[in-house]
XYZ file of C-alpha atoms in Angstrom:
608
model
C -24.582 21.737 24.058
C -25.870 20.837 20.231
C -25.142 17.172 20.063
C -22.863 17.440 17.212
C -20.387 19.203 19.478
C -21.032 16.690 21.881
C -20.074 14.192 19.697
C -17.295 15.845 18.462
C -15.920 16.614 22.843
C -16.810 13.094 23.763
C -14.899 11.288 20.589
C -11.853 13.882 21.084
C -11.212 12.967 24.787
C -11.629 9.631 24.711
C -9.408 8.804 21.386
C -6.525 11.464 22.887
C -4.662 9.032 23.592
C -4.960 7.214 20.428
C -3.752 9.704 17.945
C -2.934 12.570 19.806
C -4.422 16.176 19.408
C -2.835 17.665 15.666
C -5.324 18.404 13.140
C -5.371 18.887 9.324
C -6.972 22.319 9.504
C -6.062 25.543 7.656
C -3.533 27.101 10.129
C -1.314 29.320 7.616
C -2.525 31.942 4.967
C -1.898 30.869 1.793
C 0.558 32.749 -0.515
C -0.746 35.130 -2.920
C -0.587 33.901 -6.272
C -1.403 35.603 -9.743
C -3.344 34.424 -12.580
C -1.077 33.097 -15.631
C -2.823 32.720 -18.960
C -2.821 28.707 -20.409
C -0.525 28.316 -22.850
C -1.777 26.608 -26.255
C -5.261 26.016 -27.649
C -7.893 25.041 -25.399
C -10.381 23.313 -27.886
C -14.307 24.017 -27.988
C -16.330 21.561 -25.941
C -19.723 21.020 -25.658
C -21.452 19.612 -22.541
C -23.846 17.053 -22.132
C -27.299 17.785 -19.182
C -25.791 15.568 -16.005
C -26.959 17.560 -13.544
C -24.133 20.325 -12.361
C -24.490 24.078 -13.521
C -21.094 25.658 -15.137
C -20.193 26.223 -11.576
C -20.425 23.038 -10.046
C -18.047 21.853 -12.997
C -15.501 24.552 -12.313
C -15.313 23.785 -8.463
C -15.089 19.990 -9.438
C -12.410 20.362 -11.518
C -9.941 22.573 -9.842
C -11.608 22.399 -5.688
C -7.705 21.024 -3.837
C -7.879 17.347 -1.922
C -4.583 17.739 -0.434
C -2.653 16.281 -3.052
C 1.122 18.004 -3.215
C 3.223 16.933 -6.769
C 5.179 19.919 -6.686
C 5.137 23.488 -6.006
C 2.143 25.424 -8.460
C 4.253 27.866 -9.566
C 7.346 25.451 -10.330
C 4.768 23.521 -12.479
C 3.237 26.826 -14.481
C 7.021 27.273 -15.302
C 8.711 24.377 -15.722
C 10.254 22.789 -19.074
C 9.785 19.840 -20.851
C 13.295 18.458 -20.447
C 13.842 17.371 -24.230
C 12.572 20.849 -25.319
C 11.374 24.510 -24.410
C 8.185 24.093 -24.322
C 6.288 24.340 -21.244
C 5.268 21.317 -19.610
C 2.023 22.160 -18.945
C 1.600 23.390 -22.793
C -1.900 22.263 -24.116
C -0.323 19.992 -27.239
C 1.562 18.583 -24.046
C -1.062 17.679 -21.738
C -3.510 16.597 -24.601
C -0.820 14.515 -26.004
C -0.796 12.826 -21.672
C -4.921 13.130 -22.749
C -5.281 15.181 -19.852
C -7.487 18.267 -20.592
C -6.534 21.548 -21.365
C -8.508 24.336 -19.371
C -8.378 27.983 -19.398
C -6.886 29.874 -16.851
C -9.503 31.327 -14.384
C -9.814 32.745 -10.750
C -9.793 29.032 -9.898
C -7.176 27.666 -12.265
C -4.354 30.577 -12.033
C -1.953 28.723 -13.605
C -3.636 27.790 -16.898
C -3.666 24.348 -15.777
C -5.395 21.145 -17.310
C -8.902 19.690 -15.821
C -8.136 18.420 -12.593
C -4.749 19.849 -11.460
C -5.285 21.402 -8.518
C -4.027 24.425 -6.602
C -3.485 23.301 -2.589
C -2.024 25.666 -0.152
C -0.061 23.854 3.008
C -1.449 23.687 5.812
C 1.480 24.495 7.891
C 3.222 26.515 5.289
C 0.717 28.592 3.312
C 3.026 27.102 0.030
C 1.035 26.852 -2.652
C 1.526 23.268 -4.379
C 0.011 21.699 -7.500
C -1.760 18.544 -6.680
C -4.320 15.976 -8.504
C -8.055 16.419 -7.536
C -10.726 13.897 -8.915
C -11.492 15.875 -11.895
C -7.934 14.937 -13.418
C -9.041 10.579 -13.285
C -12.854 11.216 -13.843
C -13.620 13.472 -16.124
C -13.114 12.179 -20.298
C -13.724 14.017 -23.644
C -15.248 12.083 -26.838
C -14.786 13.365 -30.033
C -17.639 13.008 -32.842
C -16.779 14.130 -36.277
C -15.298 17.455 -35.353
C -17.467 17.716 -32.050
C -15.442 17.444 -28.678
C -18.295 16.373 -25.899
C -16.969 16.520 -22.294
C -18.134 13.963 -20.240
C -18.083 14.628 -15.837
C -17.438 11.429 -14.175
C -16.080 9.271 -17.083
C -13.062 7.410 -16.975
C -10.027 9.501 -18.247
C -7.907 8.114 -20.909
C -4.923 9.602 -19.408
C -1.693 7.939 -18.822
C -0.072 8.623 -15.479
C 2.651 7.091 -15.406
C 4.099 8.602 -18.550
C 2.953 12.145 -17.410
C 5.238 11.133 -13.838
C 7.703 9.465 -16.158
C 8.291 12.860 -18.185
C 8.037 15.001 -14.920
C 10.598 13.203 -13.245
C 12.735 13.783 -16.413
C 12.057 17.340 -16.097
C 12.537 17.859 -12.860
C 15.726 16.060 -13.241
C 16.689 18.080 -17.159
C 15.457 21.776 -15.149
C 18.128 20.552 -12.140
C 21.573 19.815 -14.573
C 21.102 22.447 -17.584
C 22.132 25.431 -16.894
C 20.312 27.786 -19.250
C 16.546 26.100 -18.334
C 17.297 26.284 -14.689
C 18.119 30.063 -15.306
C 14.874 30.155 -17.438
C 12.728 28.561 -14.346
C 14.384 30.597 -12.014
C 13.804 33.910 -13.069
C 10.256 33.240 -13.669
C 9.673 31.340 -10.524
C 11.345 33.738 -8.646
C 10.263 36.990 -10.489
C 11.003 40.352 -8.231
C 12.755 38.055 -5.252
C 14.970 36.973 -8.047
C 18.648 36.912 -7.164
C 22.032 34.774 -6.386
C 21.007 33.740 -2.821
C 17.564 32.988 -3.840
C 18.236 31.080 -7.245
C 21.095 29.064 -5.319
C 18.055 27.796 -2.686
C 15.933 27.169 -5.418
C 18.099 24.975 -6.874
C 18.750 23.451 -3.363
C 14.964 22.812 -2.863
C 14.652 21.769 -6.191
C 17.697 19.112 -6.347
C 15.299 17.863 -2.719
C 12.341 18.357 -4.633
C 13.714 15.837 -8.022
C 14.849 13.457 -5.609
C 11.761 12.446 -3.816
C 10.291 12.587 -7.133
C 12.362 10.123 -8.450
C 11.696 8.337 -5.437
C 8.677 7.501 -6.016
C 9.158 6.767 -9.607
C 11.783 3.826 -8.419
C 9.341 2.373 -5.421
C 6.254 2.351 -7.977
C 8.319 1.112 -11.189
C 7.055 -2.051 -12.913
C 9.448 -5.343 -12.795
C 11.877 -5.455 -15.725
C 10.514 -8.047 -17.475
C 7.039 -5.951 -17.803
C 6.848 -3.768 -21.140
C 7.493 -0.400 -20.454
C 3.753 0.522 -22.190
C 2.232 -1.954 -19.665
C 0.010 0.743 -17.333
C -0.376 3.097 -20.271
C -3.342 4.748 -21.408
C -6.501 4.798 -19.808
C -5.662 2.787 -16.580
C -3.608 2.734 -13.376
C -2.928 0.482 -10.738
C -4.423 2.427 -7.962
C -4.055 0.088 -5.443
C -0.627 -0.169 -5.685
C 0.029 2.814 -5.280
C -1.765 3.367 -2.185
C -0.159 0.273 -1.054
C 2.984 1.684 -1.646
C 2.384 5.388 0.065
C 1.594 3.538 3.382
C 4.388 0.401 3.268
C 6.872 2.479 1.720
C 6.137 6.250 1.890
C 4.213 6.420 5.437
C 6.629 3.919 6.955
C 9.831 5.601 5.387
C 11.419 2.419 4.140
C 11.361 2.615 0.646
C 12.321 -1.247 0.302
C 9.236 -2.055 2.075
C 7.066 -1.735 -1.353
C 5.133 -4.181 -3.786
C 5.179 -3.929 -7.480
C 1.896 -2.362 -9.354
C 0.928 -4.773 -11.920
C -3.033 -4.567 -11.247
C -3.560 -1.760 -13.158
C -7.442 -1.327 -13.939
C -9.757 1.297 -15.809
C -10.596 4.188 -14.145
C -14.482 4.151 -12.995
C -17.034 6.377 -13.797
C -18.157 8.189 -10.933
C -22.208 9.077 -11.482
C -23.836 6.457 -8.824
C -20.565 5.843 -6.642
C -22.262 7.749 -3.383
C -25.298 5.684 -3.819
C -23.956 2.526 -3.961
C -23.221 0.168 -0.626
C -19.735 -0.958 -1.562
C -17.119 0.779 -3.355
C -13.883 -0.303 -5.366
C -13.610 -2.527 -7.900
C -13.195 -5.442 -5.788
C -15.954 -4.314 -3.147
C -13.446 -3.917 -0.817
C -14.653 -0.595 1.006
C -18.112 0.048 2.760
C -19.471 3.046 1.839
C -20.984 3.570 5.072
C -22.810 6.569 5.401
C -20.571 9.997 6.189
C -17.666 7.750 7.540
C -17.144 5.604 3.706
C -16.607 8.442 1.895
C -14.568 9.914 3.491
C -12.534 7.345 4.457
C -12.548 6.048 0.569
C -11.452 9.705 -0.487
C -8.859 9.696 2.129
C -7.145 6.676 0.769
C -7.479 7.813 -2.862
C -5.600 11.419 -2.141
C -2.979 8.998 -0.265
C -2.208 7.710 -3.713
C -1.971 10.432 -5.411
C 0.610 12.621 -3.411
C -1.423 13.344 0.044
C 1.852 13.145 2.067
C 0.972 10.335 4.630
C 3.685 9.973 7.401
C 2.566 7.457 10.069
C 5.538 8.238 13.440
C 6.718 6.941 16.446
C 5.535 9.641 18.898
C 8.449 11.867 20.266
C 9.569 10.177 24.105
C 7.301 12.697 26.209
C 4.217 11.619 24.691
C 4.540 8.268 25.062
C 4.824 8.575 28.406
C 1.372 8.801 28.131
C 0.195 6.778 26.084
C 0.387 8.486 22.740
C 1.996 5.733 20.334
C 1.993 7.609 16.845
C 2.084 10.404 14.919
C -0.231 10.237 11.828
C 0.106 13.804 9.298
C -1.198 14.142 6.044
C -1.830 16.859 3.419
C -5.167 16.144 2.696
C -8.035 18.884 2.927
C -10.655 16.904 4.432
C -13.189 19.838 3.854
C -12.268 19.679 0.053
C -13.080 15.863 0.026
C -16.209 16.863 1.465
C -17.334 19.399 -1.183
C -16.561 17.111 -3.788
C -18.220 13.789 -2.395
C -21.014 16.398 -2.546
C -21.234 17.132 -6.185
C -20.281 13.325 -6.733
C -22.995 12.694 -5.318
C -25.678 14.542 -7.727
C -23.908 13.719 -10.601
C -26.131 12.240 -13.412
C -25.029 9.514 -15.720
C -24.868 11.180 -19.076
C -27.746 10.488 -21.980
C -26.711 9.512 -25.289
C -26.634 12.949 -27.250
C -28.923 12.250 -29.916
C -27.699 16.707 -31.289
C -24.163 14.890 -31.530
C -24.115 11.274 -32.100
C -26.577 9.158 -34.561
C -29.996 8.160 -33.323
C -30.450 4.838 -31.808
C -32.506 2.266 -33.583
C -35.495 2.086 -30.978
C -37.181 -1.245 -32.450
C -33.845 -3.142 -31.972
C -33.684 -1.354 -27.977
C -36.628 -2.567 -27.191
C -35.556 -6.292 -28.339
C -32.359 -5.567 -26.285
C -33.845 -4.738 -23.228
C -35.860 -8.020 -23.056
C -32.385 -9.712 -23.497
C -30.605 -7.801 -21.528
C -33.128 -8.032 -18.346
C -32.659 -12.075 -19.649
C -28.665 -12.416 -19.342
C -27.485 -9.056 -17.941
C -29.943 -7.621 -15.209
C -29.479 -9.675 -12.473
C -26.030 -8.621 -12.288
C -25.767 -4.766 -13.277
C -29.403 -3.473 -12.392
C -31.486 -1.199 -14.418
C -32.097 2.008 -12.382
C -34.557 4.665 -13.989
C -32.983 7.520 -14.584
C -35.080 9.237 -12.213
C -34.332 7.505 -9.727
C -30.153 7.643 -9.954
C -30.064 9.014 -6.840
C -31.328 6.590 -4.503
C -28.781 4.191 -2.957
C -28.552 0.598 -4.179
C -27.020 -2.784 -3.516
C -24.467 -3.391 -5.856
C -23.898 -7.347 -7.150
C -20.654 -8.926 -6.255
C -19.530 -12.304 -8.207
C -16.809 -14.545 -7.490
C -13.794 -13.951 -9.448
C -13.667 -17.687 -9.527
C -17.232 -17.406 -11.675
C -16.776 -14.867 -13.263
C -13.476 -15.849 -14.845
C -12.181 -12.132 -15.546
C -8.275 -11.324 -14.494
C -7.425 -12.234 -10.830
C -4.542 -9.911 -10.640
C -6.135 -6.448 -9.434
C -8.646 -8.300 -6.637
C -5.060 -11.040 -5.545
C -2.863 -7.975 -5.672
C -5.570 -5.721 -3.367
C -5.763 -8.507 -0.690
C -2.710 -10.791 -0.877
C 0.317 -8.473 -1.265
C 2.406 -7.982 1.928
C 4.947 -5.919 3.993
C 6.308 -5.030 7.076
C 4.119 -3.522 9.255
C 7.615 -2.014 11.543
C 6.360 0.608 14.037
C 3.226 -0.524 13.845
C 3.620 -4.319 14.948
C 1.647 -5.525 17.770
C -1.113 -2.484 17.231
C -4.404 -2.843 16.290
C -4.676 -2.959 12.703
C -7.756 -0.492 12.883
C -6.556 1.444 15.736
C -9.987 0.904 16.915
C -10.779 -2.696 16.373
C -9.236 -5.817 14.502
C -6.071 -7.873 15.334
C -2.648 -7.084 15.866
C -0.433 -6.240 13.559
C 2.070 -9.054 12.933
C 5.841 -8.350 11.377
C 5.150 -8.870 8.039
C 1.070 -8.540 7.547
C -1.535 -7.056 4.574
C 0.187 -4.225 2.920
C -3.211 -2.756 2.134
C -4.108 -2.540 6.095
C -1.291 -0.273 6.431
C -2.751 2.911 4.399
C -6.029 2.327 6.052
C -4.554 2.483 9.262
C -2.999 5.398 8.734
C -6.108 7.038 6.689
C -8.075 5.997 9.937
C -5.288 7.256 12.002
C -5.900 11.275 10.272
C -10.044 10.583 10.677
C -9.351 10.318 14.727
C -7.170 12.947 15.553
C -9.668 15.795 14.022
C -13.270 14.120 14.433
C -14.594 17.978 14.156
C -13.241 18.312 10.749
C -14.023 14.485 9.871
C -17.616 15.133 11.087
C -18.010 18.524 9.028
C -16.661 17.254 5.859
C -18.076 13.355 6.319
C -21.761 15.897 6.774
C -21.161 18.071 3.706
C -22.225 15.312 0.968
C -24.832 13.807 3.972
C -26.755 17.471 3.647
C -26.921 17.796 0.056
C -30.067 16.554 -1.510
C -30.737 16.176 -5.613
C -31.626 19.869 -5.723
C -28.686 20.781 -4.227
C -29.820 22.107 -1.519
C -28.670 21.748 2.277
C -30.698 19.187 4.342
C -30.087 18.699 8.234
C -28.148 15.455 9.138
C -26.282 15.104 12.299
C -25.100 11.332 13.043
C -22.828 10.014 15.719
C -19.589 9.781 13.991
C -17.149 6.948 16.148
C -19.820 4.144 16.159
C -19.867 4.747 12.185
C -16.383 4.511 12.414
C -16.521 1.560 14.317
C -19.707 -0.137 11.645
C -17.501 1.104 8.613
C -14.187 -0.835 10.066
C -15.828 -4.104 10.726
C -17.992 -4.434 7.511
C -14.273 -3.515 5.680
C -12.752 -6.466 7.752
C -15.489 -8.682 7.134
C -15.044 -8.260 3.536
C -11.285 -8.463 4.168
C -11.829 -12.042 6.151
C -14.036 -13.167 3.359
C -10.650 -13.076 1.455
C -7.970 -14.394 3.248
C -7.814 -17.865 2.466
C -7.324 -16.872 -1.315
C -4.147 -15.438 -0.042
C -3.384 -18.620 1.407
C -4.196 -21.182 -1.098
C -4.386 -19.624 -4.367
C -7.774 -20.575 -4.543
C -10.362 -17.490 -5.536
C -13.139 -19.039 -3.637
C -13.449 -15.679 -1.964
C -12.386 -12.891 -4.324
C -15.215 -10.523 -5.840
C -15.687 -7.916 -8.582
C -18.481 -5.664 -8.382
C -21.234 -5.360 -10.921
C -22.833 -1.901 -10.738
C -25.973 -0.425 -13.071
C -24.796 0.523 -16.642
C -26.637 3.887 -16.629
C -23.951 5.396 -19.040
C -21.974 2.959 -20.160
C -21.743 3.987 -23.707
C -19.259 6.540 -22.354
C -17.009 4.644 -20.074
C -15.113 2.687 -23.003
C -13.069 0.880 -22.594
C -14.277 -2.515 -20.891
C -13.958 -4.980 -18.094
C -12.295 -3.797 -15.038
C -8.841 -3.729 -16.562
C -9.769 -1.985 -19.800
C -8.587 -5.308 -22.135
C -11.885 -4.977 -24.497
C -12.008 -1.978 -26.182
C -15.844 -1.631 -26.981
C -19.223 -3.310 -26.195
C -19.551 -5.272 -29.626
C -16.004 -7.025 -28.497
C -17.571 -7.801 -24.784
C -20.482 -9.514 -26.307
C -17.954 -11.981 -27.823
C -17.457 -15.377 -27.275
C -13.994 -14.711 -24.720
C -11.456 -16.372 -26.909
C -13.086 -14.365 -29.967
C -12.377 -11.171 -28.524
C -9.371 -8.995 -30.155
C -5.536 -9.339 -28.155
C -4.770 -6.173 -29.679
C -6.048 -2.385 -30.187
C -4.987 1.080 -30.428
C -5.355 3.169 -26.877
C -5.534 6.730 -26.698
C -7.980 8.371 -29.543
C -10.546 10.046 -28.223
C -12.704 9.381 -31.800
C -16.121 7.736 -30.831
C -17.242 4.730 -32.752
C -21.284 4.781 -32.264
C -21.828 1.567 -34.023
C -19.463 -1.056 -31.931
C -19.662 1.833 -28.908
C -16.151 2.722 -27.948
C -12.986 4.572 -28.825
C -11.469 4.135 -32.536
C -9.614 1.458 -32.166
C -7.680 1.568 -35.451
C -5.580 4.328 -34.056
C -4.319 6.147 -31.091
C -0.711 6.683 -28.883
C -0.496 3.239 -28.099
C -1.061 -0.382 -28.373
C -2.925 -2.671 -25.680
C -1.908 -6.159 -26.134
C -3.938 -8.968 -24.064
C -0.340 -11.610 -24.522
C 3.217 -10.634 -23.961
C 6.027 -11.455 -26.063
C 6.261 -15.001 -25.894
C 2.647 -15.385 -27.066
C 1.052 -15.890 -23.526
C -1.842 -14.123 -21.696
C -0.389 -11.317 -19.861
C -0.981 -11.328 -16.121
C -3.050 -8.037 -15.651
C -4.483 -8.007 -19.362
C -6.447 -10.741 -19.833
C -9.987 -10.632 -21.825
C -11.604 -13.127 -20.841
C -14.217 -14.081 -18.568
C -17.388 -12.325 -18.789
C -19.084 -14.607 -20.568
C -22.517 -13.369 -20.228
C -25.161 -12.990 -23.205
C -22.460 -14.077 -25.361
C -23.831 -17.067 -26.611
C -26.747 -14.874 -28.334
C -27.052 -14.463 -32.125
C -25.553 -11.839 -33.646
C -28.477 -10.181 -34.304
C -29.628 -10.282 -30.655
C -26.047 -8.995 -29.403
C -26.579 -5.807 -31.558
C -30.139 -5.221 -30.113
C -28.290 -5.258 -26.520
C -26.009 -3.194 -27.797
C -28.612 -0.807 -29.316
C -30.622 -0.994 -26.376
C -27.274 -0.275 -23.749
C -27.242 2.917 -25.315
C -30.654 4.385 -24.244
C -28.872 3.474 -20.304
């Protein structure tokens, strides 16, 4: 027996009783589906050397997670609800500033970068879900030239692409004449009066879980309505809520998402030895991944339901049922091409040359007042792991709200009181405990009951080298499991008293290298400076307000144009105040240079 099936027989029959014996495999065919040509203009792009051949970007963008927002072919064909127009219409999505693809063998409904086709599990129904792609992956426009960046932060704003499909949904449901319009080309040949009466059964089901979710993640009244808006997303929260208030089914069991923070760039994620903003998650070896990508496809529509086990399995000794949509397999493929991902070089064919006498000034400063913090890594050497810095909130003096909210939010815990909190280490679950512990019981719940699956897709990023090619590593998966749980609790511990007292003696943000950073505008974990001459401020120097949204580059302060765009960030609400969430200060670093000397860091960040 190889030991990898050993591993895989041993872990099975001794966690049986744990999680039971379900798995997330493939069991039904997936429907046949056609292709359906994009509708609008999918601009020209260019693309920038980072390490992926055309096909690695293609099976990035559009390879499934698991994620389930609707059904794909209700998406190719559904309405904007104030208009005709197609949701998924290029103007449309570009307008959301997500990015308009062609339709392929991969992307057969036309869709935008990133909106991926999933077939169910149990069902073979084929269901449009996010994939990584659709967060990571940016365009920056240069005088006419539209460079695609893999990895970068999107500019994107969820919660008004939700906001607008909720409406839809709810528009397609109550008029008449578009629901006949979605039916007959949803339906096509099976089109008839039985079968457009259960469509609009499924769909009225459909809307209304939709709109769920809308309600249980919607911002407190007194928040602008713009607050999340371009650009950034309170990820956390979300996650939070799927487990609490989704998993759980109690959709009063929920906390509000007001952390939400830039997206971050993905080149040199898989190398470094904590993830998250906030350093909260180990990324152990096979298990970290995973786990991390797990919890992300949680957020973003992976269907976690964490059960009481029916009566005849608890007799014995299975407590809970934990299901999920997620394609562990696809999370393993993409950790994989993650993982070679290069940080992109500043385009010298598209964007003005960089002043090399004032970057070599800069990097003497910047090894001065920025090194020790966010490392300089060759770039032939991005693809060795690294120890990423972590600073005390309390030091650093950036907003608290994204690392409080992660740790300190709460909810009941209901049929999981009294359980382990890590199912296979940590301390009970009390009534009302860490909302965040809930998801990650339940993502660690889904890694037990298939450790085959786990093991293959935790091994698929493990065997990939920088060449791409396949590379033999076979490591004993539950003691990971075990080493990735307590380093996460550790960290967790570390915390806990900031919860308590209000102090953020224990709080961190993580400082990673910069390789790239001239693409990932805009700046500081929440996105509240909009380009690299503004972080070099003095704090209370820095601008409270600037346009979101335009992908125009500005080489020269290295960021978006910020005298346009679809929205407006402001740093103080309405009554003059900071804004909890926003805030722009902190960060203080290399900002009591000259000016002279910031622009030579500046000059010198882009050659990173």
């Amino acid at each position: 027996m190889s030991k990898l099936t050993a591993i895989a027989t041993l872990s099975a029959a001794s966690l049986l009783v744990l999680v039971g014996c379900s798995t997330n495999r493939h069991n039904a065919p997936a429907d046949p589906i056609d292709i359906t040509k994009e509708q609008g203009d999918v601009p020209k792009r260019v693309w920038l050397d980072q390490g992926w051949s055309e096909k690695v970007r293609e099976d990035f963008w559009f390879t499934g997670q698991g994620s389930q927002i609707i059904p794909y072919t209700w998406f190719v064909w559904l309405e904007q609800a104030d208009n005709e127009q197609l949701f998924r219409h290029a103007d449309h999505m570009e307008f959301l500033r997500y990015l308009p693809s062609k339709a392929s063998e991969l992307n057969p409904g036309g869709l935008p970068i990133g909106f991926a086709l999933h077939s169910n599990q149990k069902t073979g129904e084929n269901w449009v879900g996010m994939t990584c792609a659709a967060c990571h992956t940016s365009q920056i426009d240069y005088k006419g030239t539209k460079m695609l960046i893999e990895g970068a932060p999107t500019l994107a704003n969820f919660v008004l692409f939700f906001d607008r499909l909720v409406a839809a949904l709810n528009k397609t449901l109550n008029d008449d004449a578009k629901f006949n319009r979605f039916a007959l080309n949803v339906l096509g040949s099976k089109y008839s009066d039985s079968s457009k009466a259960s469509l609009k059964q499924r769909l009225q089901q459909v809307a209304l879980q939709t709109a769920q979710r809308q309600a249980v993640n919607a911002l407190p009244e007194d928040y602008p309505q713009d607050f999340t808006s371009y650009a950034r997303l309170d990820a956390f929260g979300n996650i939070q809520n799927a487990g609490t208030a989704f998993a759980l089914n109690d959709l009063t069991n929920k906390n509000t998402p007001t952390g939400p923070v830039s997206y971050p760039f993905l080149w040199g994620t898989h190398q470094s030895d904590v993830v998250q903003w906030n350093a909260s998650a180990p990324n152990t070896p096979i298990v970290g991944p995973l786990v991390r990508n797990i919890g992300e496809v949680v957020g973003v529509f992976g269907e976690l339901q964490i059960e009481e086990a029916p009566f005849w399995q608890r007799v014995w000794g299975k407590k809970f049922r934990y299901s999920s949509t997620v394609d562990m397999i696809g999370l393993g493929n993409l950790e994989s091409w993650v993982k070679t991902l290069r940080s992109p070089q500043w385009p010298l064919e598209h964007l003005p040359a960089i002043d090399t006498q004032k970057a070599a000034k800069g990097e003497l400063l910047y090894k001065q007042a920025c090194a020790s913090c966010h490392q300089l890594i060759p770039r032939e050497k991005e693809h060795l792991n690294y120890i990423a810095n972590q600073t005390l909130v309390s030091e650093l003096g950036t907003d608290p709200v994204t690392a409080n909210n992660a740790s300190c939010h709460m909810a009941k815990t209901l049929i999981l009181e009294g359980t382990k909190e890590r199912i296979l280490i940590g301390s009970k679950f009390q009534a009302i405990d860490n909302a965040i512990d809930v998801p990650v019981n339940g993502v660690v719940g889904l890694v037990l009951k298939d450790l085959p699956t786990a093991l293959k897709a935790g091994n698929i990023p493990e065997r990939t080298g920088t060449d791409g090619q396949k590379i033999s590593v076979v490591k004993e998966l539950e003691n990971l499991i075990v080493q990735h749980l307590k380093a996460r609790g550790k960290r967790a511990d570390a915390v806990e008293t900031d919860c308590v007292d209000g102090v953020l003696d224990g709080a961190v943000y993580k400082g990673r290298p910069l390789n790239g950073i001239w693409a990932t505008a805009p700046y500081l974990h929440n996105g509240s400076v909009p380009n690299l001459y503004e972080l070099m401020k003095k704090p209370e120097q820095r601008v409270t307000e600037f346009w979101v949204g335009s992908r125009e580059f500005d080489p020269v302060n290295v960021g978006y144009v910020t005298t346009q765009g679809l929205n407006k960030f402001r740093v103080n609400a309405s009554d003059g105040k900071i804004m909890p969430g926003n805030s722009n200060l902190g960060h203080s670093y290399g900002t009591e240079f000259s000016d002279e000397e910031k622009w030579q860091i500046i000059e010198f960040m882009k050659t990173l």
